[in-house]
XYZ file of C-alpha atoms in Angstrom:
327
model
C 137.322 48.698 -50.476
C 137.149 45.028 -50.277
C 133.524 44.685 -50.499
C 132.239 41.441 -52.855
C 129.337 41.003 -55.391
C 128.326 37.656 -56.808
C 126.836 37.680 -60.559
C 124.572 36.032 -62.449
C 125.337 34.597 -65.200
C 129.079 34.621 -65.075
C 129.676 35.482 -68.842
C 126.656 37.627 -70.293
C 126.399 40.619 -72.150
C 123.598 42.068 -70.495
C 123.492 45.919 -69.630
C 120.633 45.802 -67.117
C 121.167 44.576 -63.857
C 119.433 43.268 -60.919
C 120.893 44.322 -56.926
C 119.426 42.153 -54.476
C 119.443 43.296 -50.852
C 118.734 40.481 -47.882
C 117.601 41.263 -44.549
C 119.792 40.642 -40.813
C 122.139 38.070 -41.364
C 121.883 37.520 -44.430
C 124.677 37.196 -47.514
C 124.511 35.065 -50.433
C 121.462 33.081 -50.988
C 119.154 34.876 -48.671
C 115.980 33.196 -49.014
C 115.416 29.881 -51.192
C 113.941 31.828 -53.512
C 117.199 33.205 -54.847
C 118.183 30.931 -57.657
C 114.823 31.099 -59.063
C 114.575 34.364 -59.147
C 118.240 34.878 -60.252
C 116.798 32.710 -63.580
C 114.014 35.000 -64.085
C 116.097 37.714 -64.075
C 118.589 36.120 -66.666
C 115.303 34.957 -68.872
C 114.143 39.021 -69.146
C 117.496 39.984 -70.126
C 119.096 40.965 -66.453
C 122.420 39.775 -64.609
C 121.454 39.418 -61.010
C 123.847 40.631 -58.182
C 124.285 39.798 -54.654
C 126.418 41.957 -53.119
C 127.904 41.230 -50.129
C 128.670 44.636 -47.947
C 129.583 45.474 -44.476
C 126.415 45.405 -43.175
C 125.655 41.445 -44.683
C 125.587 38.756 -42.097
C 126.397 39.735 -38.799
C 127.891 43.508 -39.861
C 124.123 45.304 -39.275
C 124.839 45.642 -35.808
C 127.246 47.913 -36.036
C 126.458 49.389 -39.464
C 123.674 52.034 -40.418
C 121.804 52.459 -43.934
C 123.574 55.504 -44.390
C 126.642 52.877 -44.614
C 124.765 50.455 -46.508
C 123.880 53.202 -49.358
C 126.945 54.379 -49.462
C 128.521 51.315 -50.436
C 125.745 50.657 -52.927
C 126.796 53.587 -54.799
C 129.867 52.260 -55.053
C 128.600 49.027 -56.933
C 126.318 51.029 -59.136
C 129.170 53.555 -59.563
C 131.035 50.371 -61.004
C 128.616 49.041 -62.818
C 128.079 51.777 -64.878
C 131.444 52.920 -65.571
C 133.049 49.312 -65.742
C 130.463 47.008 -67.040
C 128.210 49.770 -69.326
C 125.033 49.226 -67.042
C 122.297 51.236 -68.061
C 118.941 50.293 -66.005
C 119.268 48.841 -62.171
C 116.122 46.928 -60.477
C 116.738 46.804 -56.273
C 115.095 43.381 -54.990
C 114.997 43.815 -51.320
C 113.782 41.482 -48.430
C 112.803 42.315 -45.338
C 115.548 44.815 -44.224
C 116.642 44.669 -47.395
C 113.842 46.619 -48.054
C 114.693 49.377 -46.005
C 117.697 49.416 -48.334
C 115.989 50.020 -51.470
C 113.994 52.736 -49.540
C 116.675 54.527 -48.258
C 118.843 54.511 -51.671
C 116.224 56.079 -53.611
C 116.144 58.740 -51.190
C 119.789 59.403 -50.394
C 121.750 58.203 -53.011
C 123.126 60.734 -55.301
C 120.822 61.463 -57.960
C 122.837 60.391 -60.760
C 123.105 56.579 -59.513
C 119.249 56.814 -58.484
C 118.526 58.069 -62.443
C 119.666 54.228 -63.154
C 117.015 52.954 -60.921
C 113.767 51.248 -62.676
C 112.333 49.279 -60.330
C 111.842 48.281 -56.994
C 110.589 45.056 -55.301
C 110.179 44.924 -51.953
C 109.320 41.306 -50.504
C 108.269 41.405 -47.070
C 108.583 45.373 -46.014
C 107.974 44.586 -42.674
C 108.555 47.077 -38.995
C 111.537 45.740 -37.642
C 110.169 47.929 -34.434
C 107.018 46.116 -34.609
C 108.407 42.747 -34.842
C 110.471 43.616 -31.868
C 107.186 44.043 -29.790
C 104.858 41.286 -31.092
C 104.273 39.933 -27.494
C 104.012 41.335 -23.998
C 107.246 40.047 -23.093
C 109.326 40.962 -26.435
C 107.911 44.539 -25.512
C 108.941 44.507 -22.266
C 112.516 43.295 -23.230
C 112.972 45.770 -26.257
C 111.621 48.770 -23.953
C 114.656 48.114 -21.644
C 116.596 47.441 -24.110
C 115.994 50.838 -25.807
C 117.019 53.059 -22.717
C 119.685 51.545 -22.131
C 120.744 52.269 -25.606
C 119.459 56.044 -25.606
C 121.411 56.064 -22.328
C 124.443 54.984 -23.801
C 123.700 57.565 -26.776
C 123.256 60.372 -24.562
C 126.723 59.413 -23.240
C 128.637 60.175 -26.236
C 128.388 55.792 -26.169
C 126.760 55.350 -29.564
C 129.122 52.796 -31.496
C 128.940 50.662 -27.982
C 127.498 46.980 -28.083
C 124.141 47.307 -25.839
C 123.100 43.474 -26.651
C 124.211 40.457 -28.199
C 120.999 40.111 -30.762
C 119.854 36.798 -31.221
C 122.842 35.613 -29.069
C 125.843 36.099 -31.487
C 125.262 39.400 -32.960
C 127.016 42.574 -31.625
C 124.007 45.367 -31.573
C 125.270 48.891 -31.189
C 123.495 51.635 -29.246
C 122.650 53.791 -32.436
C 121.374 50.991 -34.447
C 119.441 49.516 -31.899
C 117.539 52.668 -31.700
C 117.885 53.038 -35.476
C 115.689 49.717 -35.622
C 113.549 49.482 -32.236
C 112.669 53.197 -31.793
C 109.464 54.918 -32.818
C 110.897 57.079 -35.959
C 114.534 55.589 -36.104
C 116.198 55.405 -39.452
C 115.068 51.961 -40.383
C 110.988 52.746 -39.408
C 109.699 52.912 -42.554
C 106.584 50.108 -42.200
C 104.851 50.860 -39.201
C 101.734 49.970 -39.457
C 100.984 53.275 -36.334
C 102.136 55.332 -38.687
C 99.562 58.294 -39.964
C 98.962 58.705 -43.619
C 101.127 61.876 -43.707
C 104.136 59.787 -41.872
C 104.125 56.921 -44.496
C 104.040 59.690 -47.279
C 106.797 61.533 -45.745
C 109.046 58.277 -45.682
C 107.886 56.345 -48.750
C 106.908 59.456 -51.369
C 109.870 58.958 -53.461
C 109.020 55.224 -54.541
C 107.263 56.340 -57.884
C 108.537 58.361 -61.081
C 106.941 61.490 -59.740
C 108.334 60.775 -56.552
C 112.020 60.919 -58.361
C 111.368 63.683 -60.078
C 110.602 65.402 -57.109
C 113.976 64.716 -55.142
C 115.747 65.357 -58.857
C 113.889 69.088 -58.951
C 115.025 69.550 -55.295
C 118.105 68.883 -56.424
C 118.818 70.585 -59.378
C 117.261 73.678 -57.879
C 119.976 73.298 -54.818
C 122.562 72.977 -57.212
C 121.606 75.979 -59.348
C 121.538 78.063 -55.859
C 125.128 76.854 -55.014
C 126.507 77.675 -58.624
C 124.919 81.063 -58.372
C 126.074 81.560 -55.179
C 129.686 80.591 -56.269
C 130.064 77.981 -53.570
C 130.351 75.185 -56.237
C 132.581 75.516 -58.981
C 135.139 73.465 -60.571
C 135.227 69.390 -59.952
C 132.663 70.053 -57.376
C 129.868 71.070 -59.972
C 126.725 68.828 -60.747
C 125.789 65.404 -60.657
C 122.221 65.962 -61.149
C 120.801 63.237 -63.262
C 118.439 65.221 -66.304
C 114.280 65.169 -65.727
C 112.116 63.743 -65.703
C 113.443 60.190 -64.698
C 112.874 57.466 -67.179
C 110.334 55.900 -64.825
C 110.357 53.818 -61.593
C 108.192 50.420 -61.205
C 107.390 49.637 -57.402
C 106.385 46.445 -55.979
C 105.110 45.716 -53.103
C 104.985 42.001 -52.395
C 103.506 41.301 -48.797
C 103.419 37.802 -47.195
C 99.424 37.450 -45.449
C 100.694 35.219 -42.743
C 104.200 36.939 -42.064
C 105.516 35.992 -38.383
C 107.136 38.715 -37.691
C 103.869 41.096 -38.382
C 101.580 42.135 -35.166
C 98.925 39.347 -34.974
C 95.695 41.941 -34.838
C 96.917 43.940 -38.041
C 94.979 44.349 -40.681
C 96.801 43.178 -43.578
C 95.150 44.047 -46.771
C 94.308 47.645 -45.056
C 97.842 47.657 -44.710
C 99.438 47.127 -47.848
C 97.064 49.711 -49.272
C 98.414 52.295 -47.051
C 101.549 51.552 -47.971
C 100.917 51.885 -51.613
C 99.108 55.105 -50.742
C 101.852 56.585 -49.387
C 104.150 55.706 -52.371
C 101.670 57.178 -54.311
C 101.089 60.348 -52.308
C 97.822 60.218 -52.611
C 94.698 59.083 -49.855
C 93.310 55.426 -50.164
C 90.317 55.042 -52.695
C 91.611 57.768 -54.948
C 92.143 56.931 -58.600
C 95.530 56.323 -59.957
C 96.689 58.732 -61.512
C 99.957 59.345 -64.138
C 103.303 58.688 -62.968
C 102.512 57.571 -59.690
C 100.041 54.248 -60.551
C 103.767 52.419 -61.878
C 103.289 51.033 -57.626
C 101.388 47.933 -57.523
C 101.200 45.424 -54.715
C 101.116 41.200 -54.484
C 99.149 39.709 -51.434
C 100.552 36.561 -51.202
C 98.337 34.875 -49.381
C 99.251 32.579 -45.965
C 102.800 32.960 -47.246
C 105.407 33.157 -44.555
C 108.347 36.200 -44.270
C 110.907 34.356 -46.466
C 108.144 32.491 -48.715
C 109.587 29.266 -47.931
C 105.777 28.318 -47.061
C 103.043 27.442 -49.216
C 104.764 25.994 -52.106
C 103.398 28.494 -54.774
C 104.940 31.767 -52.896
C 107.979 31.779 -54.117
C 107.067 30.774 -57.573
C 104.039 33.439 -57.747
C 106.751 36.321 -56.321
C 109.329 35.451 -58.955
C 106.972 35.787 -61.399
C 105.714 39.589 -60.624
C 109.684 40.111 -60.228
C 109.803 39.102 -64.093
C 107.020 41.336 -64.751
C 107.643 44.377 -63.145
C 111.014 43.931 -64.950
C 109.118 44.167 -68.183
C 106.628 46.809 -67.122
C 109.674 48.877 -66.088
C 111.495 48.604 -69.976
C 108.115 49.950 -71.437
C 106.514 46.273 -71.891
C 109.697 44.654 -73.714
């Protein structure tokens, strides 16, 4: 395929592995955060990946997450059959996150099964950061018809903008990232309680086992109906699932978050809709393995205050723990 994945260390024997997943334009060495965290990892017993796939660096434009989890797969595919990989953890920042959202919803079950934990650093609206200012909204409003224009067209895979000034932005991801309810708006903060469950539901071990159920009960109904048989028969991972760790790790002063928004209020809701369950409401069995980090006046890629980085590598190192039952 030619797709690349850097590894931490280079000569280990480690069977769990850490997938970290940057946001636009990034690659290697997303934030400055990455070798410290990439130690961490190594420390708790986990090889830490950066994978670099067609959607890394200036390839989002054109790409989709549907792309993005596809090739995933592939590099949990790999290493599970090639280097005996047994438990996954998907660190994600800022799009990134989106990635690790949209894998454990669409990935086949059998790769998600290897899935312990999450991190999300930074899960901000890329819609909402679009439209922090009078002026950014009127740009991305014009921006967005001519993109639905192009997509009503039969135009979809055409460049509508040069993001940023050097990035080719297609019609379909444009809308995928700007409009209200487009693949990649899974943060908005407009969102209703019911909107954030129906997007983020699936972050928890009860959330898994609920897209496992679905599945194995679709599969039973196509082997009964004799539409599946042969090579094309299950690869429905067995239930429960062994138990997925979600953390939410939120930067308080993050530029690219609407100024007015409450923060705290926020993060809650998010957590809340991982959890399925209303704010206030006590935590309750499977779903209480989601737990949030405020970091407070940090910025979107924690290169500001100091202690940001430090404080998120740290909960990275202990949700990794949390998620192996403590060990």
């Amino acid at each position: 395929s030619g797709l690349q994945a850097f590894e931490h260390p280079s000569n280990h024997d480690f069977k769990n592995f850490v997938v970290y997943l940057g946001g636009l334009t990034d690659g290697l060495l997303a934030c400055a955060y990455v070798e410290s965290l990439a130690a961490e990892c190594e420390k708790k017993g986990w090889a830490f990946v950066q994978p670099i796939i067609s959607s890394s660096y200036l390839g989002y434009g054109t790409g989709s997450l549907s792309r993005d989890t596809e090739e995933l797969g592939c590099l949990l595919a790999h290493l599970a059959t090639e280097r005996g990989c047994t438990n996954v953890a998907l660190v994600g920042h800022s799009t990134g996150c989106q990635n690790a959202v949209h894998f454990l919803a669409h990935a086949p079950s059998s790769l998600r099964a290897l899935v312990r934990a999450a991190a999300l650093q930074a899960p901000v609206s890329d819609r909402e950061a679009a439209n922090l200012n009078t002026e950014k909204a009127e740009e991305t409003a014009a921006l967005l018809f001519k993109a639905e224009t192009f997509v009503a067209d039969g135009k979809e895979n055409e460049i509508v903008v040069m993001q940023y000034g050097f990035c080719p932005l297609s019609a379909q991801r444009c809308i995928s990232l700007m409009a209200k309810g487009g693949a990649d708006d899974l943060f908005s903060s407009d969102f209703d309680d019911a909107e954030l469950v129906a997007r983020l539901q699936h972050m928890s071990t009860a959330g898994q086992n609920d897209l496992l159920l679905h599945a194995r009960d679709t599969d039973e109904h196509i082997a009964t109906s004799g539409a599946g048989s042969g090579a094309g028969a299950s690869e429905v991972a067995a239930l429960p699932h062994r138990g997925l760790h979600t953390l939410v790790a939120f930067s308080m002063a993050d530029e690219y978050v609407l100024e007015h928004l409450d923060r705290p209020k926020h993060v809650r809701r998010l957590v809340a809709g991982m959890q399925s369950k209303e704010i206030g409401t006590e935590n309750v069995g499977e779903r209480s393995n989601v737990v949030s980090l405020e970091l407070k006046g940090a910025n979107h890629n924690l290169s500001a205050p100091p202690e940001a980085a430090s404080t998120f590598v740290a909960a990275v190192g202990e949700l990794l723990t949390n998620a192996m039952g403590g060990k």
